Coordinates of C-alpha atoms in Angstrom, one line a residue:
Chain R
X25 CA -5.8 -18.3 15.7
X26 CA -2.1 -17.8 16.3
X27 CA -1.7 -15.1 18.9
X28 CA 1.9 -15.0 19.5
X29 CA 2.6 -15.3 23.5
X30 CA -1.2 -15.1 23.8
X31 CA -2.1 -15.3 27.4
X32 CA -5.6 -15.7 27.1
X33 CA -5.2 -18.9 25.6
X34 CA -3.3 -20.4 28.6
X35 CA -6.4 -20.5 30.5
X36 CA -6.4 -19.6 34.6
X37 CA -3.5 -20.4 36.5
X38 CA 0.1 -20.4 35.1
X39 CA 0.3 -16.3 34.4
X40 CA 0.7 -16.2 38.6
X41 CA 4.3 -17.8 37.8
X42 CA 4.7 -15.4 34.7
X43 CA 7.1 -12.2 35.0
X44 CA 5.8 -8.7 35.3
X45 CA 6.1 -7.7 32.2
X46 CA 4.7 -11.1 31.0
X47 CA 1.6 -10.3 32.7
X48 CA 1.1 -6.8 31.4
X49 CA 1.3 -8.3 28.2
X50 CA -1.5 -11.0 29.2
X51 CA -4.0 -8.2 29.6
X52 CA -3.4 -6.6 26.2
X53 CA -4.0 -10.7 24.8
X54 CA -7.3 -10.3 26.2
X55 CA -8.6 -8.1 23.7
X56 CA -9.3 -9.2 20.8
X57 CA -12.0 -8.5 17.5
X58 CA -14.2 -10.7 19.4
X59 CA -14.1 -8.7 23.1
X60 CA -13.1 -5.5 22.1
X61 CA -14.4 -4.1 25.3
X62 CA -13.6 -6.1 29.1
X63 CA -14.5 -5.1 32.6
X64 CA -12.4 -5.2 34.8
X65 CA -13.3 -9.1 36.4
X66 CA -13.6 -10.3 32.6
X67 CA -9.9 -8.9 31.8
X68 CA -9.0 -11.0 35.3
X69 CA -10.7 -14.3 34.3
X70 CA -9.6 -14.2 30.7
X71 CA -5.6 -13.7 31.7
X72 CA -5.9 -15.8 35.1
X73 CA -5.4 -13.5 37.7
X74 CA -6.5 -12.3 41.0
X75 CA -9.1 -9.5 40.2
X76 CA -6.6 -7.0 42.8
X77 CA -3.3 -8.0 40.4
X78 CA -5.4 -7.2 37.2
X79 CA -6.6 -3.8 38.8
X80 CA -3.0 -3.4 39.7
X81 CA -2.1 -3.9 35.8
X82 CA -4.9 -2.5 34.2
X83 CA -4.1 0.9 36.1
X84 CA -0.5 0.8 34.6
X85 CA -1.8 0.5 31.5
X86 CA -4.3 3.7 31.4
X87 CA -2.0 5.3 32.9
X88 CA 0.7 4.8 29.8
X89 CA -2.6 5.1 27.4
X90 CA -2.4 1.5 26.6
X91 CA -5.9 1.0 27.7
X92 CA -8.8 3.4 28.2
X93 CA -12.0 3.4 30.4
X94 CA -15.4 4.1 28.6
X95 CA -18.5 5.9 30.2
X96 CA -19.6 1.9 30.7
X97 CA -17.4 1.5 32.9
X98 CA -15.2 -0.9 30.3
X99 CA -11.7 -1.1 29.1
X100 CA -10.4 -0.7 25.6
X101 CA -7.8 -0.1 23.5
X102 CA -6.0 3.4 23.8
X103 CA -4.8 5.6 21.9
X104 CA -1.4 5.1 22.3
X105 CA -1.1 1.5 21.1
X106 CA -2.6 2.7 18.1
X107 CA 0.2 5.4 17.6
X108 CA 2.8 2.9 18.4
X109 CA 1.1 0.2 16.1
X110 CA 1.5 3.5 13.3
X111 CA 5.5 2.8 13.5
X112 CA 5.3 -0.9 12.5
X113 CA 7.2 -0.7 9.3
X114 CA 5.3 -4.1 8.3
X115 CA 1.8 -1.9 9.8
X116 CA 1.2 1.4 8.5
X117 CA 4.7 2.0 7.5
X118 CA 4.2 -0.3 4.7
X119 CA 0.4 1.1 4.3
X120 CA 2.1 4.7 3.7
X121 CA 3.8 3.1 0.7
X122 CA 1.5 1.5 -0.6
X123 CA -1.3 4.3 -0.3
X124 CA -1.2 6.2 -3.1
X125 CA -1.1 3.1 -5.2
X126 CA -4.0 1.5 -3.3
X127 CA -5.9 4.4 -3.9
X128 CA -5.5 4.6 -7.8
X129 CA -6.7 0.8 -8.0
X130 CA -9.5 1.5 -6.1
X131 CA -10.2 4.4 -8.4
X132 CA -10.4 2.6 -11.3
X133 CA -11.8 -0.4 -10.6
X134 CA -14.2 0.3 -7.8
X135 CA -14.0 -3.1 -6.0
X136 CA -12.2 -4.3 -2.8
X137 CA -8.5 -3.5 -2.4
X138 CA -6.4 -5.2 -0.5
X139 CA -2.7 -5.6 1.4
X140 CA -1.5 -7.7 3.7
X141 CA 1.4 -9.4 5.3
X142 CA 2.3 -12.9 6.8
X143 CA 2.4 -13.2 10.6
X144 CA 3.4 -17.1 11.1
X145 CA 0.7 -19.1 9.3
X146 CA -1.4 -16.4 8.8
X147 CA -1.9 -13.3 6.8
X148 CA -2.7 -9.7 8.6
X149 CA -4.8 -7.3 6.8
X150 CA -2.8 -3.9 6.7
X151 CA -5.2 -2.2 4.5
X152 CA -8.4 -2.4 2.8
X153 CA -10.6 0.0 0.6
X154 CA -14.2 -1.1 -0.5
X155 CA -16.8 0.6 -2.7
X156 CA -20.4 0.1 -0.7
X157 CA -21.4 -1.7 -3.6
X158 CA -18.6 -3.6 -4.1
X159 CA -18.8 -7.6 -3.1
X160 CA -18.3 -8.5 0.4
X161 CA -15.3 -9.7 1.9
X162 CA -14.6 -11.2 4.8
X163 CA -11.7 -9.1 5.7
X164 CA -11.0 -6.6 8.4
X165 CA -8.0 -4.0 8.6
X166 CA -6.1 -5.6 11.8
X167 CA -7.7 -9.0 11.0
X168 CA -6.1 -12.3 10.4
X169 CA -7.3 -15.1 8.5
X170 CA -5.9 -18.2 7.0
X171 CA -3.4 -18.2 4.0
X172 CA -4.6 -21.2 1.5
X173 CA -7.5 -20.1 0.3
X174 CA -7.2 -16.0 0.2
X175 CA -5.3 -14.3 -3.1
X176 CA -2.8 -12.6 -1.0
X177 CA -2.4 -15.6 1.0
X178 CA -1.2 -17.6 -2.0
X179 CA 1.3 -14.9 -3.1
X180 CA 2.5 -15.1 0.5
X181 CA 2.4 -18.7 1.5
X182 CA 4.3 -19.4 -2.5
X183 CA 6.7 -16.9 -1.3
X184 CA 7.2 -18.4 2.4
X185 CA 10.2 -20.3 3.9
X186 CA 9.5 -24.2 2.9
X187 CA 9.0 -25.3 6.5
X188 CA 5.8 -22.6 6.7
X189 CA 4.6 -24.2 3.4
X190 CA 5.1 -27.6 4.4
X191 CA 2.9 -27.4 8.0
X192 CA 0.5 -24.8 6.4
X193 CA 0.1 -28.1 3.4
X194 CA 0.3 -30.8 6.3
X195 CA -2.7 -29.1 8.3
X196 CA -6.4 -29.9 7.3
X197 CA -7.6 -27.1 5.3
X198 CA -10.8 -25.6 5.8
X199 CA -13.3 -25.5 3.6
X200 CA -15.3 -22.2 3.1
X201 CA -16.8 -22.7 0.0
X202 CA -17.2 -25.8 -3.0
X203 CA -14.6 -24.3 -4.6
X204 CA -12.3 -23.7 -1.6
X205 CA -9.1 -26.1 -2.4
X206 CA -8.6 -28.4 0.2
X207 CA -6.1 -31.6 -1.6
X208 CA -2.7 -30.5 -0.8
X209 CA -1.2 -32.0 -3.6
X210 CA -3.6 -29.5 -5.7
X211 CA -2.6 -26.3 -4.0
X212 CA 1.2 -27.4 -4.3
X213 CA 0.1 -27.2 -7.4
X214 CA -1.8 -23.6 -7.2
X215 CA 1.9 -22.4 -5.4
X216 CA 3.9 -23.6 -7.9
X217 CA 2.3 -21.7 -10.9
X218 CA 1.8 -18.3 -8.1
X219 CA 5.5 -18.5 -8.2
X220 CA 6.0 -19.2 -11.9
X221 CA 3.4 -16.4 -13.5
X222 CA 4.0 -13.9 -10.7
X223 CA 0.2 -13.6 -9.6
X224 CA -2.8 -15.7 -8.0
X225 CA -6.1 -15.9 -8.7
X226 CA -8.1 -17.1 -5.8
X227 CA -11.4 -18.1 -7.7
X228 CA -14.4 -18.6 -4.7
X229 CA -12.4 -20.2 -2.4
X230 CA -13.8 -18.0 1.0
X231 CA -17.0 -16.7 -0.6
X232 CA -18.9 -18.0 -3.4
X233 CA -19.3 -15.3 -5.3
X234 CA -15.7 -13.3 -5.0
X235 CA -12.5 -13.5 -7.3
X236 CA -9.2 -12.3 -5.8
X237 CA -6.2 -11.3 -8.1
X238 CA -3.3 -10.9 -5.9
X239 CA 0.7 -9.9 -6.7
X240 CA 3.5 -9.9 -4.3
X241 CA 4.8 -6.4 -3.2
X242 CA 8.8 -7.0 -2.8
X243 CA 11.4 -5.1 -0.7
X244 CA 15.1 -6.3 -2.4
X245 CA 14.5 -9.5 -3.3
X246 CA 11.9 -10.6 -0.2
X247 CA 7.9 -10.5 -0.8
X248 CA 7.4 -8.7 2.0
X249 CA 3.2 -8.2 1.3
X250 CA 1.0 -9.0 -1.0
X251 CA -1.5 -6.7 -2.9
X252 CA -4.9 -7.4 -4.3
X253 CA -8.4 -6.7 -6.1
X254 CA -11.7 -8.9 -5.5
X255 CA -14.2 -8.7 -7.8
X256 CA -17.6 -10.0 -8.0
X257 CA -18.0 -13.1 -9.8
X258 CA -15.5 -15.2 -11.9
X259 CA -15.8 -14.3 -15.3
X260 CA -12.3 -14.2 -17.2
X261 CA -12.6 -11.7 -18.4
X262 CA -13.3 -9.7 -15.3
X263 CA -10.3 -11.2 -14.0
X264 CA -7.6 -10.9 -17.4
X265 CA -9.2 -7.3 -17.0
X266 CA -7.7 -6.7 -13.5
X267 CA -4.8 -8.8 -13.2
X268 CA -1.8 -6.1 -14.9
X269 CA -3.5 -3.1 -13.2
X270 CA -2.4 -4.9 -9.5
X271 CA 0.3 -6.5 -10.9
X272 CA 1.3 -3.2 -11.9
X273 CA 0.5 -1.5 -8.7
X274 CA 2.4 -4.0 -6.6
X275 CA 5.2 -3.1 -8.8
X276 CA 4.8 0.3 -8.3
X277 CA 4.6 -0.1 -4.5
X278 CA 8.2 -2.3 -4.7
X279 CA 9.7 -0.4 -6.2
X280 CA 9.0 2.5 -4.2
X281 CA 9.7 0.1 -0.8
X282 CA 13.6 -0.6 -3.3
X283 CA 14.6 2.6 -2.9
X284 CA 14.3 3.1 1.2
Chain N
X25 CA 5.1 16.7 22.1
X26 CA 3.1 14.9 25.0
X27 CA 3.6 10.9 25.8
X28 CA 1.8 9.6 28.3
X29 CA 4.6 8.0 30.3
X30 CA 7.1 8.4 28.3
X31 CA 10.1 6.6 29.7
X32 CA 12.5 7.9 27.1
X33 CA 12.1 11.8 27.8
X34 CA 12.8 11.0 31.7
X35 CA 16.6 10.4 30.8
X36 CA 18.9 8.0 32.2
X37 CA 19.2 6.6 35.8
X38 CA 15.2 6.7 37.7
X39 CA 13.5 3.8 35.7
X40 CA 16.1 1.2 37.8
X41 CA 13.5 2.0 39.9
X42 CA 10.1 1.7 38.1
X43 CA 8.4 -2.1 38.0
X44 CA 9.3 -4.6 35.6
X45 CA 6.2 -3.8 33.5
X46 CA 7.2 0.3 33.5
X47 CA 10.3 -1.0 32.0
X48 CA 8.9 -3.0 29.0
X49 CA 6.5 -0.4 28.7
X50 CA 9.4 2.2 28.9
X51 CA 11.2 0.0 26.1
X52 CA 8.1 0.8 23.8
X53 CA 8.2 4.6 24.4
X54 CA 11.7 4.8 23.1
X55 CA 10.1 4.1 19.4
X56 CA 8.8 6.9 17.9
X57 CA 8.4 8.8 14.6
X58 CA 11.8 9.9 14.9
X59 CA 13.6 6.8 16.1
X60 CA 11.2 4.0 14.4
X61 CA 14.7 1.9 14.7
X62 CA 16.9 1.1 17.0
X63 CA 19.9 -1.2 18.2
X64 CA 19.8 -2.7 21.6
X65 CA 22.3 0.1 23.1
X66 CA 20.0 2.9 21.9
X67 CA 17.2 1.2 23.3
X68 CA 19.8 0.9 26.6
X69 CA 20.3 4.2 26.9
X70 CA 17.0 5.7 25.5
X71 CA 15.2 4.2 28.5
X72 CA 18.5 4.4 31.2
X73 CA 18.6 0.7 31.7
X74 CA 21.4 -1.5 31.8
X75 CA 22.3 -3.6 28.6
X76 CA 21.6 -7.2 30.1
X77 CA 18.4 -5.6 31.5
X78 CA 16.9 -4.1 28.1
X79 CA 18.0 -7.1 26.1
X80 CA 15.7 -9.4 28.5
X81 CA 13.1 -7.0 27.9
X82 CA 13.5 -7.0 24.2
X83 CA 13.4 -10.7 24.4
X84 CA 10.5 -10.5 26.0
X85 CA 8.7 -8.3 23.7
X86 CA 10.4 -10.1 20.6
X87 CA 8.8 -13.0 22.1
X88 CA 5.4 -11.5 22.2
X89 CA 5.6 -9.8 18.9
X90 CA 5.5 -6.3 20.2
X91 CA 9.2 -5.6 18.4
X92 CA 10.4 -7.2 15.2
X93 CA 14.5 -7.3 14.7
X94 CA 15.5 -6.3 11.0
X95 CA 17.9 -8.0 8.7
X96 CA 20.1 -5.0 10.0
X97 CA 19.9 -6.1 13.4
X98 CA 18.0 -3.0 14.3
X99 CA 14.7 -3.1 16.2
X100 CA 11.3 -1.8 14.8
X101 CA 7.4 -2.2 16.0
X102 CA 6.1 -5.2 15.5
X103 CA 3.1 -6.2 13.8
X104 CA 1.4 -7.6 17.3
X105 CA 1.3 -3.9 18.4
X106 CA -0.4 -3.1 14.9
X107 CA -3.1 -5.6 15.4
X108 CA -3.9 -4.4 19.0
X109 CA -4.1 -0.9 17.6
X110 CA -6.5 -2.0 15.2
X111 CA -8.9 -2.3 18.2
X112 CA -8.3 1.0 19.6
X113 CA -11.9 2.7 19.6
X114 CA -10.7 5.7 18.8
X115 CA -7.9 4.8 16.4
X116 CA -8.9 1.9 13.5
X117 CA -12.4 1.3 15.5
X118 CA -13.4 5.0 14.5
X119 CA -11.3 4.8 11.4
X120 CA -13.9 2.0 9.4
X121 CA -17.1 4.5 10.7
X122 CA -15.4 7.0 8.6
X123 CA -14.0 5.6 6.0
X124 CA -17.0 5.1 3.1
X125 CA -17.2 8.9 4.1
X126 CA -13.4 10.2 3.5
X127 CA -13.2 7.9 0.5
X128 CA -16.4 9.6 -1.1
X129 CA -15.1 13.3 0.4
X130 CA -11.9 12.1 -1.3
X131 CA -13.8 11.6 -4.8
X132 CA -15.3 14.6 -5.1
X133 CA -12.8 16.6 -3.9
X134 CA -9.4 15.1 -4.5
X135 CA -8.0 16.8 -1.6
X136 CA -6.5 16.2 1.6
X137 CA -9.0 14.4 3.8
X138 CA -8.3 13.7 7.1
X139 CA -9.5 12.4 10.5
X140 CA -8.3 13.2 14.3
X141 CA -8.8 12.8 17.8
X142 CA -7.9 14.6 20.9
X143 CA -5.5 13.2 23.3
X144 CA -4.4 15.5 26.3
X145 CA -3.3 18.8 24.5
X146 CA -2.5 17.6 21.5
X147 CA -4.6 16.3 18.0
X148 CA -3.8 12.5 17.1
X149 CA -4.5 12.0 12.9
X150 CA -6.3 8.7 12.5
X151 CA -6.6 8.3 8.8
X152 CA -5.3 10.7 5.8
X153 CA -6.2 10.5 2.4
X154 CA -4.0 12.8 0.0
X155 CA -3.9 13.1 -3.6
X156 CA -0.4 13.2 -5.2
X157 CA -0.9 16.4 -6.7
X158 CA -2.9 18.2 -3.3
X159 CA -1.4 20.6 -1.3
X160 CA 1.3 19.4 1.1
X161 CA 0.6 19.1 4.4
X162 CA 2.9 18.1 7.5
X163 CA 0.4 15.5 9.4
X164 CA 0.6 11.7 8.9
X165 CA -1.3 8.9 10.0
X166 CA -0.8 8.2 14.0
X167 CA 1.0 11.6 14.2
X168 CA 0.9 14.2 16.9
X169 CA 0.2 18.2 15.8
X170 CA -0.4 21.2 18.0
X171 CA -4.4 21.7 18.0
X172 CA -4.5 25.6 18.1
X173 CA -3.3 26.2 14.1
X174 CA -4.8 22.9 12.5
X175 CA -8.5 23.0 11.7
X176 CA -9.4 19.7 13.5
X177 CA -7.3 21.3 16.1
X178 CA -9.9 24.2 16.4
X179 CA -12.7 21.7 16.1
X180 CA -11.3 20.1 19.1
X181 CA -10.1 22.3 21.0
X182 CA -13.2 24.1 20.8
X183 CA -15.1 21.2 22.4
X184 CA -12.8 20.2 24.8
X185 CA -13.2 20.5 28.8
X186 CA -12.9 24.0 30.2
X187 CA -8.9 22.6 31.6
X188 CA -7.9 21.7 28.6
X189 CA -8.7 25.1 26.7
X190 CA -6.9 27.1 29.6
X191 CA -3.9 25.3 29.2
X192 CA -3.8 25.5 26.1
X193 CA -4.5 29.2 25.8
X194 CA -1.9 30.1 28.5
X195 CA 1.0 28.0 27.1
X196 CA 2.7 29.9 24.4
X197 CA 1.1 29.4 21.1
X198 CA 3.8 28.3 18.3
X199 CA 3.8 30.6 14.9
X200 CA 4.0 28.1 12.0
X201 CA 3.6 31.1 9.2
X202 CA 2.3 34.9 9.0
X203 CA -1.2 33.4 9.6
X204 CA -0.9 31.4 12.6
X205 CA -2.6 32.9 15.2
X206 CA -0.7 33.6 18.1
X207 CA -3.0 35.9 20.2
X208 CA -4.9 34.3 23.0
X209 CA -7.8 36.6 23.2
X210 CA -8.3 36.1 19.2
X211 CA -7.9 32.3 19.7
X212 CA -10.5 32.4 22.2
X213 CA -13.2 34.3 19.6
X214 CA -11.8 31.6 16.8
X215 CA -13.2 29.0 19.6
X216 CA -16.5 30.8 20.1
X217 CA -17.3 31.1 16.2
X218 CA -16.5 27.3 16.0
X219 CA -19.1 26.6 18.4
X220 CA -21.5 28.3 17.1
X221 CA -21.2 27.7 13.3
X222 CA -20.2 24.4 13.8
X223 CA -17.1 24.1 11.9
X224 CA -13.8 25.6 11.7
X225 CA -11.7 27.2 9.1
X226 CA -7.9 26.9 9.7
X227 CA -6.5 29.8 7.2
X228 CA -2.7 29.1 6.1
X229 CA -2.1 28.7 9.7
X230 CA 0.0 25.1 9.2
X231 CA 1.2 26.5 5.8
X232 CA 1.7 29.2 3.6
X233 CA -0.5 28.0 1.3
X234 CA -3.7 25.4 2.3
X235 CA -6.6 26.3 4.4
X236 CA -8.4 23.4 6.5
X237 CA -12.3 23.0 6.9
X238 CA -13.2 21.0 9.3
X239 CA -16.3 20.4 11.6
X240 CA -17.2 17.9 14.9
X241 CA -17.4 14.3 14.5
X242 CA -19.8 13.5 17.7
X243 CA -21.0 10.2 19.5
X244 CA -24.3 10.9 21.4
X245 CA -23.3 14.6 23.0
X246 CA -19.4 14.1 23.0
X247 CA -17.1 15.4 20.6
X248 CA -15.3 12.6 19.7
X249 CA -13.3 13.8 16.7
X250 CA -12.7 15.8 13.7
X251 CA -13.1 15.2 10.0
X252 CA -11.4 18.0 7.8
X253 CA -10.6 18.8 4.0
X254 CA -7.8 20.8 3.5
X255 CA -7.7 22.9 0.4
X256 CA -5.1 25.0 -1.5
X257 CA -5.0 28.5 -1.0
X258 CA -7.3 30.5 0.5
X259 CA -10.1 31.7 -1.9
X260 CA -13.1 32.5 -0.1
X261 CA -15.1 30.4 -3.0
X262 CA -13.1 26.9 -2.2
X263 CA -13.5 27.2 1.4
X264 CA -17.5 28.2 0.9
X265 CA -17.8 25.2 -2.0
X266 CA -16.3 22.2 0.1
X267 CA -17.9 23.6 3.6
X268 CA -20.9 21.7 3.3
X269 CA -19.8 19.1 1.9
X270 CA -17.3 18.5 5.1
X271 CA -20.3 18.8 7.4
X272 CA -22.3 16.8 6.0
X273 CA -19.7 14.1 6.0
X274 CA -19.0 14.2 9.7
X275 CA -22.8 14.0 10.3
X276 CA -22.6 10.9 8.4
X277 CA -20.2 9.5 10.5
X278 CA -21.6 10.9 14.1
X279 CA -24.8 9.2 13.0
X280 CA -23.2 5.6 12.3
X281 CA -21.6 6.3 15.6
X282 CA -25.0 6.8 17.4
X283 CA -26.3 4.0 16.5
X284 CA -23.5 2.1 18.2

C-alpha cells in the first residue's frame, strides 16, 4: 500500500520529532478500510504517541468534524472530511462528470461499472455501480489496488509517465489468478497495444471468472481516469459486445471534462 | 452555512494565534464549493496567515496528499482527503448500505433519488442519483441545504434533539418559493405529522415545481439519515404512487444497518 506521508507505517517513535501539523495528519493515517474504527490508545499506538498528545489531537479533530465519537466509545471518520473529500476535482468532481454516463452503462448492461484514477503506483476507485447479480469484484469506492492486472489499471499505467511504468514493470507482480500476467516483457506487450487500440481487456487477471473492458477518460490531451465494465466470464463475444458502449461512454465523459 | 471551525469565515489576523495543526486545518477550510481552487495568496489571505507561513503549510499538506497543485498552479483537494472520506460512517460508509436501494428506487422511478445526514442545523447530501431529464434540483453530492424546506430536511429535523429543533424554529426561516413555509407554528405541526406517518412530503418548497418524499433511514432507535425521491410537480397521485415505494426503501437500508 502506498499511503502518501503515512504515519502509521513509521511505527512508534519518530512522529515525537514530527511538526504539529505532521502529527494531526498521523492520526487521520491511522484509519484505514482495515480499522475504520480506533479507540483512543489504538489511535496512540498506531501513530506513536503518548496516549495525552493523541487525546490532545484527537480533540482537535472532532472539534473541526475531522473525526467523530460513536456510542462505543470509538473514533471515526467525520463528516467533514467527507465534504472536503466532495471537492477533490480527481474525487467526486470527476464522479459528477462522469455520472450520468456511468449510469447509462450500467443501465444497459447490468454488470459492474467502474472509474478510477492513478494515485502513484496505484489506482483509486472513484466510483462503482453493481447489479446484485452481477460478478463480484474486488473493488471498493475509496479503495486502492494494484495497476497491472485491473482494466482501468492498464488504461492508466499505458498512459503513465515512463518512470511509473518502468518501476511498476521492474517490481514482482502478484499473481491473483492463472491468468493474472506476471512476465514483464508480456504486459509491455499488453501496454503497448492499450495504447495502440485505445482500450484494455483485462481477461481473469484478479478473479477467475471476471472480464474488464476499460477506456481512458481524457481531460486535453492527459488520461486523467479510466472507465470500465466487468462482465462475467470471457466469452468474445460478451466482450466485442461491451467494448464501444465504454469506449463510447469514456468519450462522452472527455469530452464533457474538454469543455471545463 | 455552518463549518465546524471554519478558519476562513473568522477573517484575517486571530489564527497567528491558533496551533500549528488549527492552521493546516484552517488551510483546508478555505476550500469549499465556491472556491474549490485556489492560489497560494488566496489561500494567504483566506485563512489570515502570512505567505511564507501558508506555503509551508501547503507544502505540508502537498506532501501528504491532502492538496493537489494544478497545471494552472492553482490548488485543489487532493485525492488523500477523498480516500479518508471514503471511511466516513456517515458519508461513503452509509453511502454502499444504500446504494443497491437508490439504484433500484432509481429504476423504477427515474427520478431524483437522494440520501442525507444531519450535521448541526444543516442537511449534508451523501449520494444523488438524477436522471437527465428529472426535475432540477439545487443539492449536490457533499453539499450543505437548509433542513426546514427539503424533505430529508423535515425527516431530520423531525427526529433531531429537542436543541436542535428550537434553534432551528427560532432562527428565521428562509422563503425559497410561494410554498416554502415560513411560519414556525405550521413548521412545528409539519414536524408532528412526520413523526407520526413516518415520512415527509416537501411540497415545491426548494422549487417551483418538484415535491420531495422522503422518510427515516434508522440504525437501531437513531435517526441516522434520510432517503428521498423527488418528483415533478405536485399531483397528489405521484406523491401517493412513489410513497411507498420510498419507505420501503429506507427500511431496507435501516435493516442492513441493524445488522451491523
Amino acid at each position: 500500500m502506498c499511503v502518501p506521508g503515512g504515519g502509521a507505517e513509521t511505527g512508534p517513535g519518530p512522529l515525537t520529532r514530527a511538526s504539529a501539523g505532521g502529527k494531526l495528519l498521523a492520526v487521520l493515517d491511522a484509519f484505514s478500510r482495515d480499522r475504520p474504527a480506533l479507540t483512543l490508545s489504538q489511535i496512540a499506538r498506531g501513530v506513536g504517541l503518548p496516549v495525552s498528545t493523541a487525546h490532545r489531537l484527537v480533540a482537535e479533530l472532532v472539534a473541526w468534524g475531522g473525526l467523530e465519537r460513536g456510542p462505543d466509545g470509538r473514533y471515526r471518520i467525520g463528516l467533514r472530511v467527507f465534504e472536503l473529500g466532495a471537492l477533490a476535482p480527481r474525487g467526486l468532481g470527476l464522479r459528477e462528470a462522469a455520472l450520468p454516463f456511468m449510469e447509462d452503462l450500467y443501465e444497459v448492461t447490468h454488470e459492474n461499472v467502474q472509474l478510477a484514477v492513478r494515485d502513484h503506483d496505484e489506482v483509486v476507485f472513484v466510483e462503482r455501480f453493481a447489479a446484485r447479480d452481477a460478478v463480484a469484484v474486488l473493488t471498493r469506492v475509496g479503495g486502492r489496488f494494484a495497476m497491472p492486472p485491473t482494466g482501468v489499471g492498464l488504461v492508466l499505467l499505458a498512459h503513465a509517465p515512463p518512470d511509473v511504468q518502468e518501476r511498476v514493470l521492474a517490481a514482482p507482480l502478484t499473481r491473483f489468478t492463472a491468468h493474472t500476467v506476471t512476465d514483464p516483457r508480456r504486459l509491455r506487450r499488453l501496454l503497448a497495444d492499450v495504447r495502440r487500440t485505445g482500450y484494455a481487456v483485462s481477461d481473469r487477471q484478479v478473479t477467475d471468472d471476471a472480464v474488464s473492458v476499460a477506456a481512458p477518460v481524457t481531460a486535453g490531451d492527459t488520461v486523467v481516469a479510466a472507465l470500465s465494465v466487468v462482465v462475467r466470464g470471457s466469452s468474445a463475444a460478451a466482450v466485442r459486445g461491451v467494448t464501444p458502449t465504454v469506449r463510447a461512454a469514456a468519450r462522452g465523459i472527455s469530452r464533457l471534462l474538454q469543455d471545463e
